[in-house]
XYZ file of C-alpha atoms in Angstrom:
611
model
C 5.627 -9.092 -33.729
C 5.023 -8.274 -29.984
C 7.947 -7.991 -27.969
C 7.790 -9.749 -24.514
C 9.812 -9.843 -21.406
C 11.564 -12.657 -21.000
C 10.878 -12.841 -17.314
C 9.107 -11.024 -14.707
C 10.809 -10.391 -11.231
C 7.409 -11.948 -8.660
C 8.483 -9.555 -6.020
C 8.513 -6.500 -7.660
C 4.633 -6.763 -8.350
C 4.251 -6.401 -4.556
C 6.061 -3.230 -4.127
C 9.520 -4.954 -3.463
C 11.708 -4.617 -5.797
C 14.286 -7.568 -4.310
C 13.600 -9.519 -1.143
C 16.588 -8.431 1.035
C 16.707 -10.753 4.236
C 19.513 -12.959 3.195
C 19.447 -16.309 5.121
C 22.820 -18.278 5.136
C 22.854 -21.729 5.405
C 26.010 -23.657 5.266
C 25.205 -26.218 2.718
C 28.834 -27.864 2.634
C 31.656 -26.748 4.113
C 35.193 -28.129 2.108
C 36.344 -30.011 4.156
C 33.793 -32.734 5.485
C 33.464 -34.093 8.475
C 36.863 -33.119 10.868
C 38.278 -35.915 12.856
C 38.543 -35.302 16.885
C 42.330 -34.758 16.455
C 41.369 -31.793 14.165
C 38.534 -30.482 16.538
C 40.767 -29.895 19.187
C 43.562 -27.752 17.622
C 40.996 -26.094 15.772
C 41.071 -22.371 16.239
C 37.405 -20.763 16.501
C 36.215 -17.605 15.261
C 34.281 -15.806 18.030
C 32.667 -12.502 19.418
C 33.995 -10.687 21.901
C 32.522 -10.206 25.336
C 31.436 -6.274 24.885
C 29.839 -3.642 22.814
C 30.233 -3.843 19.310
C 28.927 -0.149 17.163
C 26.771 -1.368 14.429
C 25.917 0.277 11.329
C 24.213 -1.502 7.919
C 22.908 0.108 4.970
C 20.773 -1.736 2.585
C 19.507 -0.186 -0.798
C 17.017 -1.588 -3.154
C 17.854 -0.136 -6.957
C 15.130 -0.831 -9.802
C 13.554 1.108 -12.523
C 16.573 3.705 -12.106
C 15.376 4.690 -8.876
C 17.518 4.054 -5.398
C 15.060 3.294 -2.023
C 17.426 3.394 1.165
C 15.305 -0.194 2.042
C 17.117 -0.656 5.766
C 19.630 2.073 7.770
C 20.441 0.847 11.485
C 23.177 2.747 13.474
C 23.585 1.218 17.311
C 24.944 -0.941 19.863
C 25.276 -4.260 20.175
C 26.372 -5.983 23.585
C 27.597 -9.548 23.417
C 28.767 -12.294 26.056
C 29.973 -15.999 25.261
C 27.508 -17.946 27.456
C 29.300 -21.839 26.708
C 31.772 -23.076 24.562
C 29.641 -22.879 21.515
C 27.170 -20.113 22.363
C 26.693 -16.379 22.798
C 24.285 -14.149 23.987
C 24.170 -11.033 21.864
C 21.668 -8.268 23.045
C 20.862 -4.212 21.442
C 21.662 -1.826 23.951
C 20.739 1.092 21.887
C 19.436 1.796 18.145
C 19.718 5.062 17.876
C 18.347 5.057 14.122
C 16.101 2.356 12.499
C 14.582 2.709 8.653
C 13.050 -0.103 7.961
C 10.902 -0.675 4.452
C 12.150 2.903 3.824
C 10.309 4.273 6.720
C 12.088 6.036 9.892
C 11.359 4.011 12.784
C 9.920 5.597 15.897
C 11.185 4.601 19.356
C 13.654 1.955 19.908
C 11.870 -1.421 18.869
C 14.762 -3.218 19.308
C 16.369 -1.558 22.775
C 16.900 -5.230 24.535
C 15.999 -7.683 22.586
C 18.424 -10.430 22.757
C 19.614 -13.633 20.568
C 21.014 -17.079 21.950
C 23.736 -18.037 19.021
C 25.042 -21.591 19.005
C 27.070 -23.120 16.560
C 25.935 -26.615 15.645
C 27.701 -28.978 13.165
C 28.718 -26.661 9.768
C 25.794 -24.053 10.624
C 25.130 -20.965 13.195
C 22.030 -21.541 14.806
C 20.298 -18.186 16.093
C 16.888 -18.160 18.775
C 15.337 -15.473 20.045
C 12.619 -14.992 22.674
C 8.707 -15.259 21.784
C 8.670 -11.486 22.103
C 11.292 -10.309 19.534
C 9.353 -8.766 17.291
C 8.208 -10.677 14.073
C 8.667 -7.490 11.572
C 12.577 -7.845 12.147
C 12.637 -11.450 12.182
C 14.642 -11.509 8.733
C 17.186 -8.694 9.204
C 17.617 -10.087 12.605
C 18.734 -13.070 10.798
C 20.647 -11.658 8.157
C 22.343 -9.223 10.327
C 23.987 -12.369 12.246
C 24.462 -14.606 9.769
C 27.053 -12.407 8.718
C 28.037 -11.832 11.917
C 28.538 -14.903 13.140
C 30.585 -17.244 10.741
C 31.612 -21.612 11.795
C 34.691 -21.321 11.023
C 37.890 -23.068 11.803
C 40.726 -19.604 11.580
C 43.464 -22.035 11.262
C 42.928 -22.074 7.701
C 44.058 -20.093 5.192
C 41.794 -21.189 2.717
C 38.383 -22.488 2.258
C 35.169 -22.737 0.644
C 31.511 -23.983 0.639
C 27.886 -23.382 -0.623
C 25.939 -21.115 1.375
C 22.193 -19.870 1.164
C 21.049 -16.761 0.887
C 17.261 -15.933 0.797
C 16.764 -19.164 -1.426
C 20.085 -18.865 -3.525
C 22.577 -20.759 -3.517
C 26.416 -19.420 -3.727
C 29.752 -20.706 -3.788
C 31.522 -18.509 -0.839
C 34.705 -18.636 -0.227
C 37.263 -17.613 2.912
C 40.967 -16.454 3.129
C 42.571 -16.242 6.313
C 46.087 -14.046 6.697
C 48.041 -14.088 9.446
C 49.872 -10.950 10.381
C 53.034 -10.275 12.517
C 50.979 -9.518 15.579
C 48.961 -12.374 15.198
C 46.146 -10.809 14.099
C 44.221 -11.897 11.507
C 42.446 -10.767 8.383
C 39.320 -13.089 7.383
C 37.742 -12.145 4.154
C 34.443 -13.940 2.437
C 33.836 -13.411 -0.702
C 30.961 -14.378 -2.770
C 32.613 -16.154 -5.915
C 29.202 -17.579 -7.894
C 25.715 -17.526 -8.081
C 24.666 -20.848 -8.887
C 20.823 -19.308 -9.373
C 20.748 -17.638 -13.214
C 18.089 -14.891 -11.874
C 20.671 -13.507 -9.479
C 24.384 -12.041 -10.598
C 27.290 -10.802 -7.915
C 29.267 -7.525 -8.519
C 32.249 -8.335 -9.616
C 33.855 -5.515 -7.439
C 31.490 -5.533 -4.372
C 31.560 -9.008 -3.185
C 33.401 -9.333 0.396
C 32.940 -8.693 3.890
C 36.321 -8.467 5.787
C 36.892 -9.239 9.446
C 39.570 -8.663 11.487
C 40.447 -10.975 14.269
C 42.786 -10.435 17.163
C 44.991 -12.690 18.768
C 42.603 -14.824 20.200
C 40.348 -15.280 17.097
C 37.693 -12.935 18.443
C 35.954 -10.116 15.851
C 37.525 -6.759 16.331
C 36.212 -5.067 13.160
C 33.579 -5.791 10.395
C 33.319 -4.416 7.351
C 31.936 -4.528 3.723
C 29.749 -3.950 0.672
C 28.045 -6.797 -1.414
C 25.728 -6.329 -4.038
C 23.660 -8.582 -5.843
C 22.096 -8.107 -9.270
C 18.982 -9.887 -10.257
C 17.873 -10.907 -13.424
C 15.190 -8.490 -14.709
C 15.188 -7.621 -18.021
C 13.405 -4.509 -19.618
C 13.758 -2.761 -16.622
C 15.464 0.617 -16.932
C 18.579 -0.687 -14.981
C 19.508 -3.817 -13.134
C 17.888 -4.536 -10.056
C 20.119 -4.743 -7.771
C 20.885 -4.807 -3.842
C 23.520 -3.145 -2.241
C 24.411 -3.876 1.536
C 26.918 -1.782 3.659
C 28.377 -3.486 6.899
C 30.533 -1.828 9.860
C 30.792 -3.603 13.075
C 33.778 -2.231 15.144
C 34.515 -2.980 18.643
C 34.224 -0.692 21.556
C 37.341 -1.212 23.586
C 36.743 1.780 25.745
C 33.341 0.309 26.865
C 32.853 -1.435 29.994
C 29.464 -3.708 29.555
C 28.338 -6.130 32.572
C 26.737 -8.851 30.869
C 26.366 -11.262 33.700
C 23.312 -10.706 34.961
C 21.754 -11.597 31.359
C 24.041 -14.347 31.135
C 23.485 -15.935 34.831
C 19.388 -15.525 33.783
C 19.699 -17.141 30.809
C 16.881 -19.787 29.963
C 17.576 -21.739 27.421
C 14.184 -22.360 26.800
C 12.750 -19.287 26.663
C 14.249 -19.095 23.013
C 13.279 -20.412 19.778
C 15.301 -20.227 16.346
C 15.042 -17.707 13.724
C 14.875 -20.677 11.611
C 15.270 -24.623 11.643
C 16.409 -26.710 8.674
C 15.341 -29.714 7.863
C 17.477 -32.236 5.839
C 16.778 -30.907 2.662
C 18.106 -27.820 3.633
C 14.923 -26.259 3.741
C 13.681 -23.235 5.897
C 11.655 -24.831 8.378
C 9.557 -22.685 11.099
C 9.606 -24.688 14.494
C 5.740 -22.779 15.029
C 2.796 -22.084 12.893
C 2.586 -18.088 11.845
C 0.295 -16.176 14.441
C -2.244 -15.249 11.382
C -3.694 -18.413 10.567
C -3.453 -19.267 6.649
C -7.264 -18.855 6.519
C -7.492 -15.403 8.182
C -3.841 -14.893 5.677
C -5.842 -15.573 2.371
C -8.332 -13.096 3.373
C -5.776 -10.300 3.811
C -4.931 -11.406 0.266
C -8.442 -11.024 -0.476
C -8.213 -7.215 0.139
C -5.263 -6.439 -1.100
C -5.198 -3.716 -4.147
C -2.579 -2.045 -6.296
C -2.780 0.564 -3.771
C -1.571 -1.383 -0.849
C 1.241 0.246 1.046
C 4.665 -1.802 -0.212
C 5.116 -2.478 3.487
C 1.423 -4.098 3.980
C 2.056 -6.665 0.816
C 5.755 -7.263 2.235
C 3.796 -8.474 5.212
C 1.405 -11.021 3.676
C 4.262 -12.092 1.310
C 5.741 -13.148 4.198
C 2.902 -14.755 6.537
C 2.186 -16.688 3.120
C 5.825 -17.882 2.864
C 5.903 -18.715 6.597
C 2.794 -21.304 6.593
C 4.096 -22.682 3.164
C 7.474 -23.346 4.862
C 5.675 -24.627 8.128
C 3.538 -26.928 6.601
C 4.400 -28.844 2.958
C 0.966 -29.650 2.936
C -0.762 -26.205 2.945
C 0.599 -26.130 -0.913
C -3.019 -28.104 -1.446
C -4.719 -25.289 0.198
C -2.985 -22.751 -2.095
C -4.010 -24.074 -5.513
C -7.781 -24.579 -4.106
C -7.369 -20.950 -3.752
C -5.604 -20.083 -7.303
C -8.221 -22.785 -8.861
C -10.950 -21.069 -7.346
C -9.885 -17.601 -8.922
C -11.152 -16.355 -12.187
C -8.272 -14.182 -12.449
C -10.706 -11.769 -14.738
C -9.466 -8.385 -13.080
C -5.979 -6.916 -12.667
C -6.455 -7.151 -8.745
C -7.784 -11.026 -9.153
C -4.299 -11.428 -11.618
C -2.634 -9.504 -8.999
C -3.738 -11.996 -6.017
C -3.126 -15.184 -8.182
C 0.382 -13.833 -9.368
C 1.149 -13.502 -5.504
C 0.357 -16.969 -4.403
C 2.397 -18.481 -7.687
C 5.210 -16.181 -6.501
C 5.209 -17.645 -3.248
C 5.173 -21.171 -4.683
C 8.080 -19.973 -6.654
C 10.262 -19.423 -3.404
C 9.496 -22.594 -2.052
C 13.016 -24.632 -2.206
C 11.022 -28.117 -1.800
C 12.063 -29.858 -4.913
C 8.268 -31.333 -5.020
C 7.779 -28.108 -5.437
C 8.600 -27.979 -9.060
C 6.399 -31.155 -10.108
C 3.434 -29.359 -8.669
C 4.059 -25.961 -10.587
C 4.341 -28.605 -13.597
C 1.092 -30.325 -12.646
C -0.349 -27.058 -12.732
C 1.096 -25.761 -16.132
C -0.174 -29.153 -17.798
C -3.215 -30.586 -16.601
C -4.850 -28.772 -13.063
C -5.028 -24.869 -14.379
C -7.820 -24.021 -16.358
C -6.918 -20.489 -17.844
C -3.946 -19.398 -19.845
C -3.574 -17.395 -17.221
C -3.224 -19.497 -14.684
C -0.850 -21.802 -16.695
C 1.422 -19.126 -17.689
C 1.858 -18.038 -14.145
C 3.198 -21.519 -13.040
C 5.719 -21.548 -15.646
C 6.751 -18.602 -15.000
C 6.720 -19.794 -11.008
C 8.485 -22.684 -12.235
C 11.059 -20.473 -14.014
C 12.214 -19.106 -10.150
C 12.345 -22.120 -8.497
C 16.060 -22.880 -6.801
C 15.342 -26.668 -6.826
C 13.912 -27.949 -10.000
C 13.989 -31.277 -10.485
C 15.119 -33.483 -13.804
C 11.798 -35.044 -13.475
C 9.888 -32.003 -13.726
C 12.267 -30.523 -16.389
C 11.567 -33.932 -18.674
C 8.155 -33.122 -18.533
C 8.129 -29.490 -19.337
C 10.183 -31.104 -23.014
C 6.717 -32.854 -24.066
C 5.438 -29.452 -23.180
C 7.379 -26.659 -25.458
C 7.086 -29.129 -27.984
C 3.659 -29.976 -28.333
C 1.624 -27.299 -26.847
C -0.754 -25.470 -29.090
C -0.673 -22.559 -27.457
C 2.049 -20.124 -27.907
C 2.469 -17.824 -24.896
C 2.533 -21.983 -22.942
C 5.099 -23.249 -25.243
C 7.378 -19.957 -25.069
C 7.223 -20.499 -21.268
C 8.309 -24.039 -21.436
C 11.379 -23.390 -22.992
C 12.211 -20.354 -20.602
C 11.627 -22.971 -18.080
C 14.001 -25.531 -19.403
C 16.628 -23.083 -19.806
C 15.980 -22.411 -16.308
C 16.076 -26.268 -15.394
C 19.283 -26.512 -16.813
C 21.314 -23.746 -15.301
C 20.131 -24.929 -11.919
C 20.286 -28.605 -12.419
C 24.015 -28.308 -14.003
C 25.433 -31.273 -15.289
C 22.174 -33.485 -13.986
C 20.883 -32.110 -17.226
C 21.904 -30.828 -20.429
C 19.309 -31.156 -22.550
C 17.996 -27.858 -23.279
C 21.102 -26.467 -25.694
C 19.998 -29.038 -28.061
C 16.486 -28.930 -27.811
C 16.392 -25.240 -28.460
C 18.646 -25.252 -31.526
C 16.513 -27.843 -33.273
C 13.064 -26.208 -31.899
C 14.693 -22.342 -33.596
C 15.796 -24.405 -36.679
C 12.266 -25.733 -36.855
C 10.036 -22.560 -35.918
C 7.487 -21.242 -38.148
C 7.944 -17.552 -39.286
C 3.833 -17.558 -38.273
C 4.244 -18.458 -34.592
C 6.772 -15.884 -33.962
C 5.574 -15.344 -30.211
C 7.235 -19.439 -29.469
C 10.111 -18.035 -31.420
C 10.379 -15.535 -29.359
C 10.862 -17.928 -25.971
C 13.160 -19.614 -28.092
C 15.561 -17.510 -28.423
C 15.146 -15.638 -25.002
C 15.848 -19.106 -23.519
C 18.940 -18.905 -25.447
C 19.505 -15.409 -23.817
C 19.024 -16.992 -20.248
C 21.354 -19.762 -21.161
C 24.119 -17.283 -22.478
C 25.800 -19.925 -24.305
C 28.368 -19.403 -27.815
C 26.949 -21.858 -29.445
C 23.538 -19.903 -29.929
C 25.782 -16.812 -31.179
C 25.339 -17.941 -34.914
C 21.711 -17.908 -34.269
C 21.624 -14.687 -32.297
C 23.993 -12.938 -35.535
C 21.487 -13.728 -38.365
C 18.639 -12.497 -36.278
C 20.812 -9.534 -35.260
C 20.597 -8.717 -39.309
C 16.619 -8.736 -39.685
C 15.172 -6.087 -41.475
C 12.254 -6.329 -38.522
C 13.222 -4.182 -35.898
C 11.703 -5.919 -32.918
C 13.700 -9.305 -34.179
C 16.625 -7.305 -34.131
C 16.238 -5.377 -31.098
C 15.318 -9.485 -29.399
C 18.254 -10.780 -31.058
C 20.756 -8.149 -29.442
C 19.296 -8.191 -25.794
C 19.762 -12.253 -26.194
C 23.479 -11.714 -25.836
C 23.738 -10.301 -22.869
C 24.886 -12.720 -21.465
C 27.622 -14.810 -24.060
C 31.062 -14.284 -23.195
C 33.547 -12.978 -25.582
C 34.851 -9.446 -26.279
C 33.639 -9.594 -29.890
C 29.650 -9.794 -28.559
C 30.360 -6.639 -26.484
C 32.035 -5.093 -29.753
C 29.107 -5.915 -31.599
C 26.620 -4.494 -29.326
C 28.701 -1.324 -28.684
C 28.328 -0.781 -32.865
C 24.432 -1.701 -32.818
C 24.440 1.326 -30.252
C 26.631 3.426 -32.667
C 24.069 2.641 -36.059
C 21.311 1.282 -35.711
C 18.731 3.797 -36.264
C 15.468 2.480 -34.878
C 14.729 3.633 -31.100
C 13.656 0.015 -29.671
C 17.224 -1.762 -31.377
C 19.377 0.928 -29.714
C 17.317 0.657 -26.275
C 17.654 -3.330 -25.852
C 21.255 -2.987 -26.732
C 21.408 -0.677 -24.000
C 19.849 -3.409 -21.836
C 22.235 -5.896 -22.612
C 25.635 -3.656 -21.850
C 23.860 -3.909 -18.736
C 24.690 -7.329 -17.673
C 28.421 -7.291 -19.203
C 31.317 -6.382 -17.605
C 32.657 -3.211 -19.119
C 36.276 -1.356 -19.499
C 36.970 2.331 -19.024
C 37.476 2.422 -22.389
C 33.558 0.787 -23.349
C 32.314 3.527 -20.858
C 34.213 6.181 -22.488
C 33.547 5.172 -25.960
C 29.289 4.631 -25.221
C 29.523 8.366 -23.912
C 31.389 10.015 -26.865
C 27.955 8.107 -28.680
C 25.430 9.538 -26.609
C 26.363 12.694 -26.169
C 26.079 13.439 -29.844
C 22.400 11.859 -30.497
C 20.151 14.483 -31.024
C 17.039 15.920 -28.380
C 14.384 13.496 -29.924
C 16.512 11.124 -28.576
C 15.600 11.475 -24.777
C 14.135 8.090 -23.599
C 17.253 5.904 -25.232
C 19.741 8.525 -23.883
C 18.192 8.943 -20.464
C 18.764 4.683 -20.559
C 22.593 4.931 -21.281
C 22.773 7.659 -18.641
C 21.068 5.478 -16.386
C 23.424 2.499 -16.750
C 26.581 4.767 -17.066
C 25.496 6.214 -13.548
C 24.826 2.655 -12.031
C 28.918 1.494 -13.251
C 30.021 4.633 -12.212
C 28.312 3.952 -8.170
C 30.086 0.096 -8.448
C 33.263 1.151 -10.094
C 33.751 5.055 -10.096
C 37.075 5.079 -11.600
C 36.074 3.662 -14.617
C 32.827 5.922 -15.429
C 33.584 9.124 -13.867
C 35.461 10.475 -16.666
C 32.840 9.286 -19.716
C 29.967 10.458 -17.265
C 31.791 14.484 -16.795
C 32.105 14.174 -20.505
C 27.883 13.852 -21.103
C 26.962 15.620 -18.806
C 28.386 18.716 -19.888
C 28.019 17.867 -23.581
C 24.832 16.232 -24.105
C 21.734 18.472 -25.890
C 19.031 17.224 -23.114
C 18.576 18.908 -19.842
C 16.909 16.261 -18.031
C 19.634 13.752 -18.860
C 22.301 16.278 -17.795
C 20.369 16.878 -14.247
C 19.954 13.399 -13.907
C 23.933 12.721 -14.197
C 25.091 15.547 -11.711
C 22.157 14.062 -8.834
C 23.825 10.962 -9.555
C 27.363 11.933 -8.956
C 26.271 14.222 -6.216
C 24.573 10.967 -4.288
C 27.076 8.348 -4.751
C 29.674 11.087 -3.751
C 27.671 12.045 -0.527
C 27.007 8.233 0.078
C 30.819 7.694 -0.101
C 31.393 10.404 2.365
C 29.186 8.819 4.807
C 29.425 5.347 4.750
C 33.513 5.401 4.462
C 34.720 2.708 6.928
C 37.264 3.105 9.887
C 40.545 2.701 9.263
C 41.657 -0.343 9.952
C 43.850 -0.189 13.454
C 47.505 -1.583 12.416
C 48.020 -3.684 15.719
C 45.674 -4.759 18.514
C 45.929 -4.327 22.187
């Protein structure tokens, strides 16, 4: 039997691991509409007129390696210019990687940003010059800068977007003696399967002085997404500091008495939908866009496909209709070539990012009846299989699909897909638990590849009441059924399944098992005393053992840089005990780094009162 990967993360094929510019849209906030009454005793959260220091990390982790993606350090000058607006501007950047490149010059010394809050959202413009590159961490940077919120409450929550997931969010406000206040927003739940938050680093805190104005800004959030058979969860990792400069003296009139409102356009619109909708067509057109797509090669710079990921995203999101000149384009490949697969798999992956909930019915059109290659079909599925906004509709369809498709690589797909369908949809449909019990109960031993999305569908799903399932093919005497069977539980809750993967890691014998069990500690929640006890393991497998033990090395250093008190111990313990060298090395640069990075990146104390 061949093994497969359940699911392919689209960006990584371009050279980015995880898409990082994280767009928040308030979907909902929990209250509804406020009365007038409310509105005016409502107490506003707002900049201060000043410099704010500025300093944001953002780190891309994937295949066990760590890419500083974005480091900014400098000054931000702001200035409320109305009731509901402010003029923020960058007075100085005195360090810029961007795309893991050092930035030369200052291409962001003056570039201002009109902020207005508007209904439940904060709406940000800039002028035609602000340049394009940091459109998105422009946007990202202030969206978590600037929150629409009422600070007279000491609780609330709502649905918020972030680059085309959707979370539940939620705010507590504490008062102090002073009457300061302490504002923290926590991330709660991804409702998007392919994307998990750290339990541990999910909050940005702000601290507000009397007046309800930001005096300090900080926090770590990292986001996991769902990648399996990688060598460690992807994941992102963003640092925050904002603090206030009180000693600064900043004359912000002049900007503010030349202010022209229409000199700036928004970062974004949304339509009703709550879509990302560009106000402009891109500057490339999309005919001049498909050929840079044309030339681009697996040696592209990471940077360059970034770029043309994004131009394609922009006139998709501009223009509903250009989805009609996109499959001419994929319909018109042969797809023969691993740069032709590599140009069609970029299109379908920026189909998949399109939160239109048409969307979905055309990657299902494509899938059934307009692709003409297995290729080609597979790809739309697996599009399909990232989409935020599925509808039932489309998920109905893809039923007929799994069921009746004659070829297996489609039909494994479909039921991915429905497993997808469901976790987004929620209670709109429920269909796929019972559809992939009876289609497992009913699988031929001869089409073991449509087995095999079967019960990886069951793995996406996570649910108990595939554990019986996932236990009998836990004790097949073939090793890749096994080694499928154990990764597949990932993701179901209960202490017992992380008992029983922690013993599959203690006997099992074959290579493969032990590796995907690895894999699935990944995605659980573990205690000191899991850590402690998968170390005493490793450390005494012997040197042929090099590739598995380099994996639980890997994942014991990526707990111990989320949750150091936990791992540090188990981690001392292999590293001086363990027979390979490289493993050993690989433990102290991992210590050494997240020990250096906590040195650096450790916040400001926060002040105890406020002058």
């Amino acid at each position: 039997m061949t093994k497969t990967k359940t699911k392919t993360r689209w960006l990584a094929i371009l050279g980015v691991a995880v898409s990082i510019a994280f767009i928040s849209i308030v979907l909902s906030s929990g209250k509804g509409a406020r009365d007038k009454k409310h509105e005016l005793t409502a107490q506003k959260y707002r900049l201060k007129d000043g410099q704010y220091h500025v300093q944001l990390s953002t780190q891309v982790a994937s295949e066990g390696q760590t890419t500083q993606y974005l480091l900014l350090d400098g000054l931000l000058d702001s200035v409320k210019v109305s009731q509901d607006e402010t003029l923020s501007s960058w007075a100085d950047v005195s360090r810029l990687v961007a795309m893991g490149v050092e930035e030369q010059g200052d291409p962001l010394k003056g570039q201002t940003a009109l902020t207005r809050f508007e209904g439940g959202q904060a709406i940000h413009q800039v002028k035609a010059s602000f340049p394009e590159k940091y459109g998105d961490f422009e946007r990202s940077f202030l969206n978590k800068l600037f929150v629409n919120i009422d600070t007279s409450e000491t609780k609330t929550s709502r649905t918020e977007i972030e680059d085309g997931h959707r979370y539940d969010v939620a705010y507590t406000i504490e008062k102090r003696g002073d009457g300061t206040k302490v504002m923290t927003r926590r991330w709660t739940m991804s409702l998007d399967a392919t994307v998990k938050i750290d339990e541990k680093s999910n909050s940005l805190v702000y601290l507000l002085d009397e007046s309800n104005q930001l005096v300090s800004l900080t926090g770590e959030l990292i986001l996991f997404t769902n990648a399996p058979g990688t060598a460690s969860a992807p994941f992102v990792k963003q640092n925050i500091e904002v603090s206030f400069q009180a000693d600064k003296i900043v004359d912000m009139k002049p900007a503010k008495n030349a202010l022209v409102r229409t000199d700036y356009a928004p970062l974004l619109g949304v339509s009703s939908d709550g879509v990302v909708a560009l106000t402009e067509p891109p500057k490339i057109s999309l005919v001049d866009t498909f050929k840079m797509v044309d030339a681009l090669t697996g040696d592209t710079a990471a940077g360059d496909r970034a770029d043309i990921y994004n131009l394609l995203e922009a006139h998709l999101n501009f223009d509903p209709k250009n989805i009609n000149a996109f499959k001419d384009r994929i319909l018109s490949m042969k797809a023969e070539s691993d740069t032709e697969q590599l140009h069609e798999n970029l299109l379908f992956s920026v189909i998949a990012g399109n939160e239109r909930s048409e969307t979905s019915d055309f990657l299902v059109d494509m899938a059934t009846s307009d692709c003409k290659t297995l290729f080609c079909r597979s790809q739309a599925l697996s599009a399909y299989n990232f989409h935020p906004n599925v509808t039932v509709e489309s998920a109905k369809r893809l039923e007929a699909l799994a069921a009746t498709d004659h070829e297996p690589v489609i039909a494994a797909n479909a039921y991915l897909a429905l497993s997808h369908a469901e976790i987004v949809l929620g209670d709109k449909y429920k269909d796929a638990d019972e559809i992939l019990l009876r289609a497992e109960k009913d699988h031929s031993e001869e089409n073991s590849y449509r087995h095999t999305g079967i019960v990886s569908a069951m793995g996406n799903l996570g649910n108990r009441e595939f554990l019986p399932v996932l236990n009998t093919m836990a004790t097949s005497s073939d090793a890749d059924d096994k080694a499928t069977a154990l990764f597949n539980m990932r993701f179901v809750p209960g202490e017992d399944v992380t008992a029983k993967l922690m013993n599959s890691i203690k006997v099992e014998t074959k290579d493969e098992v032990v590796e995907e069990a690895i894999k699935a500690m990944q995605y659980r929640t573990l205690t000191k005393a899991d850590v402690d006890t998968l170390a005493d393991t490793v450390k005494n497998w012997p040197e042929d053992t090099e590739s598995i033990q380099t994996r639980a090395a890997e994942l014991l250093v990526d707990i111990y840089k989320r949750n150091p008190e936990i791992a540090k111990e188990g981690l001392e313990s292999l590293q001086k005990d363990s027979k390979i060298k490289m493993v050993r090395d690989y433990i102290a640069v991992g210590m050494k780094d997240e020990v250096e990075s906590q040195d650096s990146d450790a916040p400001t104390p926060e002040p105890e009162t406020v002058q």
